[in-house]
mmCIF file of C-alpha atoms in Angstrom:
data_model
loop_
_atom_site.group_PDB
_atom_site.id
_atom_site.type_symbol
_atom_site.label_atom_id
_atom_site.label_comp_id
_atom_site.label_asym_id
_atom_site.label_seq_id
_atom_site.Cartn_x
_atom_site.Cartn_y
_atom_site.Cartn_z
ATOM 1 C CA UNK G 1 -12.926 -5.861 -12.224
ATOM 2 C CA UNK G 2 -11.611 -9.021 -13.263
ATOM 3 C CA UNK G 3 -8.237 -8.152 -13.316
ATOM 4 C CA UNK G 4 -8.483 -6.596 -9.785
ATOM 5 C CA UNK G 5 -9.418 -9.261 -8.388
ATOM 6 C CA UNK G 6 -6.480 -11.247 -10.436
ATOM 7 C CA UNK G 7 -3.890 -8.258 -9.539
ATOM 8 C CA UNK G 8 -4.972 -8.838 -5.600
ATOM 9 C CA UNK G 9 -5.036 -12.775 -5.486
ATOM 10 C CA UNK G 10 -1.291 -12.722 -7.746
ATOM 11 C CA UNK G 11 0.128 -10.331 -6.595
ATOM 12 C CA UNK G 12 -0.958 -7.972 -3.266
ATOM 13 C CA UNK G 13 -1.591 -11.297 -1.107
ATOM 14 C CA UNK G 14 1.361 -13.267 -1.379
ATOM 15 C CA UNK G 15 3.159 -9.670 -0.867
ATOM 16 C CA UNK G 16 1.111 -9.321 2.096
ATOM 17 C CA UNK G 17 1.925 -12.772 3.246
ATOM 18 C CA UNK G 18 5.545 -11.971 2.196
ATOM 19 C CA UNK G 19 5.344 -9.390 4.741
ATOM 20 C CA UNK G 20 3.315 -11.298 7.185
ATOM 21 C CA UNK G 21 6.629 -13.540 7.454
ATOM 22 C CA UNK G 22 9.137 -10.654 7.994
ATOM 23 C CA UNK G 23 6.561 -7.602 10.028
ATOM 24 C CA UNK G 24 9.958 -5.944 10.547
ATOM 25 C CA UNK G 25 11.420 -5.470 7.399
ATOM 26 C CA UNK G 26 10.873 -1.759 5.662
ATOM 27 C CA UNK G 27 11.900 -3.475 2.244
ATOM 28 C CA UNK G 28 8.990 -5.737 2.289
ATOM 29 C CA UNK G 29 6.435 -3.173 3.584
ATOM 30 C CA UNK G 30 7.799 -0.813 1.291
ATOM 31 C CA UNK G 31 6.980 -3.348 -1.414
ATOM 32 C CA UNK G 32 3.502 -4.503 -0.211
ATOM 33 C CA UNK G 33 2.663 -0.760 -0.104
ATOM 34 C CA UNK G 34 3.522 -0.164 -3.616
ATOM 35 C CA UNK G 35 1.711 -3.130 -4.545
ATOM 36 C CA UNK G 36 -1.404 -1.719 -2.883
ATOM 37 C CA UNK G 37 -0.887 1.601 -4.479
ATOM 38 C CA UNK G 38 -1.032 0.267 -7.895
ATOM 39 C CA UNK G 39 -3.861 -1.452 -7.744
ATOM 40 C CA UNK G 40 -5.966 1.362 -8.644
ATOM 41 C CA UNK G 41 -4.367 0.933 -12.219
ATOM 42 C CA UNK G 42 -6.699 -2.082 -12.689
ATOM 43 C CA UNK G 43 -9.748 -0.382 -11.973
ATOM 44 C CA UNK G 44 -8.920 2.359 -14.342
ATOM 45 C CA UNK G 45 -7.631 0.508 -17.405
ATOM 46 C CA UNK G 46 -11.077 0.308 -19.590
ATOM 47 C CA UNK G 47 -12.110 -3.468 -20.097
ATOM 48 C CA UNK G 48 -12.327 -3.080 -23.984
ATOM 49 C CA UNK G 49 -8.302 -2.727 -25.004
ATOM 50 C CA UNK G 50 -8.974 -0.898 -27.997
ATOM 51 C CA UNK G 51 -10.394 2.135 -26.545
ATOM 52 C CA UNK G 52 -7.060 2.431 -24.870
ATOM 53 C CA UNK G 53 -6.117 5.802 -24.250
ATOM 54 C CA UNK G 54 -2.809 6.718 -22.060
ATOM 55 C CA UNK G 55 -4.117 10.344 -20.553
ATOM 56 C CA UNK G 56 -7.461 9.243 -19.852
ATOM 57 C CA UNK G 57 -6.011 6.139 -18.293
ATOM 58 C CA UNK G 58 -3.580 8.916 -16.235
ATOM 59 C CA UNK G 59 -6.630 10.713 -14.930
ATOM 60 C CA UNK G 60 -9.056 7.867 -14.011
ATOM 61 C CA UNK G 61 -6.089 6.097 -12.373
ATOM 62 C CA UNK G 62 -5.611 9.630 -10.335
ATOM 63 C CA UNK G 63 -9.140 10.176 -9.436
ATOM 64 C CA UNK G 64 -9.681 6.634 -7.870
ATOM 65 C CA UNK G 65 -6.387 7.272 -6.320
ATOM 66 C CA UNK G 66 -8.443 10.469 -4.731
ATOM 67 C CA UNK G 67 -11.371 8.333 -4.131
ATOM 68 C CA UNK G 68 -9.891 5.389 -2.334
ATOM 69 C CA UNK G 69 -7.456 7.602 -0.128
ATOM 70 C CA UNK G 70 -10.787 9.531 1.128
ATOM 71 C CA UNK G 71 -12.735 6.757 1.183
ATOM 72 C CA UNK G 72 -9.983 4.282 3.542
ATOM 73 C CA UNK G 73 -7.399 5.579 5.811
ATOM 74 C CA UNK G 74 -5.726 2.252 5.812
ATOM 75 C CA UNK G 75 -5.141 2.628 1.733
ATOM 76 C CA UNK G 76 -4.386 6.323 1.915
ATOM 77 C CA UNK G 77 -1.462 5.213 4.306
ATOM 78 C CA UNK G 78 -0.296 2.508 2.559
ATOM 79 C CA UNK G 79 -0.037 4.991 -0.604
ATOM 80 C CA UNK G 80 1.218 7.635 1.440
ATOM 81 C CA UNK G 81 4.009 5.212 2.136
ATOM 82 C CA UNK G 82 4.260 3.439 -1.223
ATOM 83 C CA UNK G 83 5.152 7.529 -2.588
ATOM 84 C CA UNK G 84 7.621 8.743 0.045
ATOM 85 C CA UNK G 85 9.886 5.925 -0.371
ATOM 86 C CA UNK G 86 9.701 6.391 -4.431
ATOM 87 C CA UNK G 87 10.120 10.142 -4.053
ATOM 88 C CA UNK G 88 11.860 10.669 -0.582
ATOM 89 C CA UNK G 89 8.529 12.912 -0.052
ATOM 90 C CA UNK G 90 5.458 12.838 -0.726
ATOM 91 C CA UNK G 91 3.863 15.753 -2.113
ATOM 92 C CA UNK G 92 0.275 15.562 0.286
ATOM 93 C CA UNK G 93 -0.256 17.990 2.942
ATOM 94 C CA UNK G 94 1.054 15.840 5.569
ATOM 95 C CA UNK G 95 4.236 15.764 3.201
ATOM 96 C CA UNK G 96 5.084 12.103 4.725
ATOM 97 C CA UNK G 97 8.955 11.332 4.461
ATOM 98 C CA UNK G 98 10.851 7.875 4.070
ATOM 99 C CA UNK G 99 12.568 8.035 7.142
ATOM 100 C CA UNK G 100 9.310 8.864 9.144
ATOM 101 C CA UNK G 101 8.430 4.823 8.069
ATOM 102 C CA UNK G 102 11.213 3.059 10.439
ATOM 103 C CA UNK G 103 11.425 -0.623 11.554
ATOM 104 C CA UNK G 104 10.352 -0.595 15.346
ATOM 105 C CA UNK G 105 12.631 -3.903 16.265
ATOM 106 C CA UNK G 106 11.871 -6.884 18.464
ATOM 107 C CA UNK G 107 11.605 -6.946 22.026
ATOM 108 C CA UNK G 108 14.601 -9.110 21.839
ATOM 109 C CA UNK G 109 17.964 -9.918 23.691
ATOM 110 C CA UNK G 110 20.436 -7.640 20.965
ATOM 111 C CA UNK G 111 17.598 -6.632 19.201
ATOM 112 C CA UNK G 112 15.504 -4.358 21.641
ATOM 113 C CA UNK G 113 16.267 -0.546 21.362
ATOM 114 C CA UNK G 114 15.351 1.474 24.469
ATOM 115 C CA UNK G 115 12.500 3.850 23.279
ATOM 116 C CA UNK G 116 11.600 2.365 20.338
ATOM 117 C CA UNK G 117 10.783 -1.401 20.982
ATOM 118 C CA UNK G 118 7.884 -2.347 23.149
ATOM 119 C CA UNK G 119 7.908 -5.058 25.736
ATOM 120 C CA UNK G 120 6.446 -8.166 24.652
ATOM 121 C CA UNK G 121 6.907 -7.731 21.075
ATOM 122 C CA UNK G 122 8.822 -10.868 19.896
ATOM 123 C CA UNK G 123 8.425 -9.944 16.017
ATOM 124 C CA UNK G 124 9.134 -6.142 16.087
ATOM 125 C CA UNK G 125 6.885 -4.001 13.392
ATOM 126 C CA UNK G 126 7.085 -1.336 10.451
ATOM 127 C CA UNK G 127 5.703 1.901 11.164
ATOM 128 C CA UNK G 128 3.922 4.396 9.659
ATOM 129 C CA UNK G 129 2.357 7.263 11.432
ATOM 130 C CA UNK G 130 2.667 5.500 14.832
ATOM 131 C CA UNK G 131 0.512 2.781 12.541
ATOM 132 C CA UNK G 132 1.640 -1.060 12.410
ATOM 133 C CA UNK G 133 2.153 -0.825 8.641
ATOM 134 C CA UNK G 134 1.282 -4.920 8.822
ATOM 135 C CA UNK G 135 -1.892 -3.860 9.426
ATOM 136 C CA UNK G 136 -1.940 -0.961 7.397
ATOM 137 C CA UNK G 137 -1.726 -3.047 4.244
ATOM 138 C CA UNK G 138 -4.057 -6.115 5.909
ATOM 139 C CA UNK G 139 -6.991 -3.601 6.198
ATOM 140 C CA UNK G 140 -5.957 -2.070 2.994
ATOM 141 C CA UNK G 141 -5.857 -4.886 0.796
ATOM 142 C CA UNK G 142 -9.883 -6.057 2.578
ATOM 143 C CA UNK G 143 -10.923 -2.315 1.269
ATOM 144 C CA UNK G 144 -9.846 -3.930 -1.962
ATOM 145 C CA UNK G 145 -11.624 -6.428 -2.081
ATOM 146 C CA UNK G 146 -14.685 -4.733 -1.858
ATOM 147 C CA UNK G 147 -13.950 -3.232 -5.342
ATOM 148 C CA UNK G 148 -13.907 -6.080 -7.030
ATOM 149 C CA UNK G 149 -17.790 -7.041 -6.370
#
């Protein structure tokens, strides 16, 4: 649990807040998503190093994978996400594709595209699923958090 809780104060915040400071830019969501994804590896590594073990590592890491996408729509996005831009596709039923997570730009003079942007919005979003992937990944990461108690 320790190293959760490191994993999520290192590195998932500040990618969060990395995101926080650019909520348009697919690179950056793309990143926090992956970020999210991985930090079911934490959980499953065993906290004694010398009963290491690479497949059971593999499956434990898979089942909470399982677990926390049931458990949190928020996370199951954000790894839905995370996978389709690593493999083009994702392999899950809804079989989410990179190009269905798009930048939805700024309501702004040379920025705004007709259909897409929506009035008002002076910092444009990431989207997933019709979802604000900003926060996708802010609700994600406080599902987190709860894991490390």
């Amino acid at each position: 649990m320790e190293d959760l809780e490191r994993y999520l104060n290192e590195i998932v915040e500040p990618t969060v807040n990395d995101f926080r400071s650019k909520p348009s830019s697919v690179r950056t969501g793309f990143l926090t998503c992956v970020a999210i994804d991985h930090s079911v590896d934490y959980l499953a590594f065993p906290g004694d190093r010398a009963l290491w073990d690479g497949k059971d590592h593999r499956d434990k890491r898979a089942a909470l994978r399982r677990q926390f996408r049931e458990e949190n729509e928020q996370f199951r996005l954000a790894s839905e996400a995370a996978n389709a831009f690593k493999h083009v596709k994702t392999t899950s039923k809804r079989g989410l594709e990179a190009a269905e997570v798009y930048e939805r730009p700024p309501a702004l003079a040379g920025r705004m595209m007709a259909g897409l942007s929506m009035a008002g919005d002076s910092t444009g979003a990431v989207v997933v699923d019709g979802h604000n992937l900003l926060q996708v990944v802010t609700e994600a990461l406080r599902f987190l958090r709860t894991k490390t108690c």
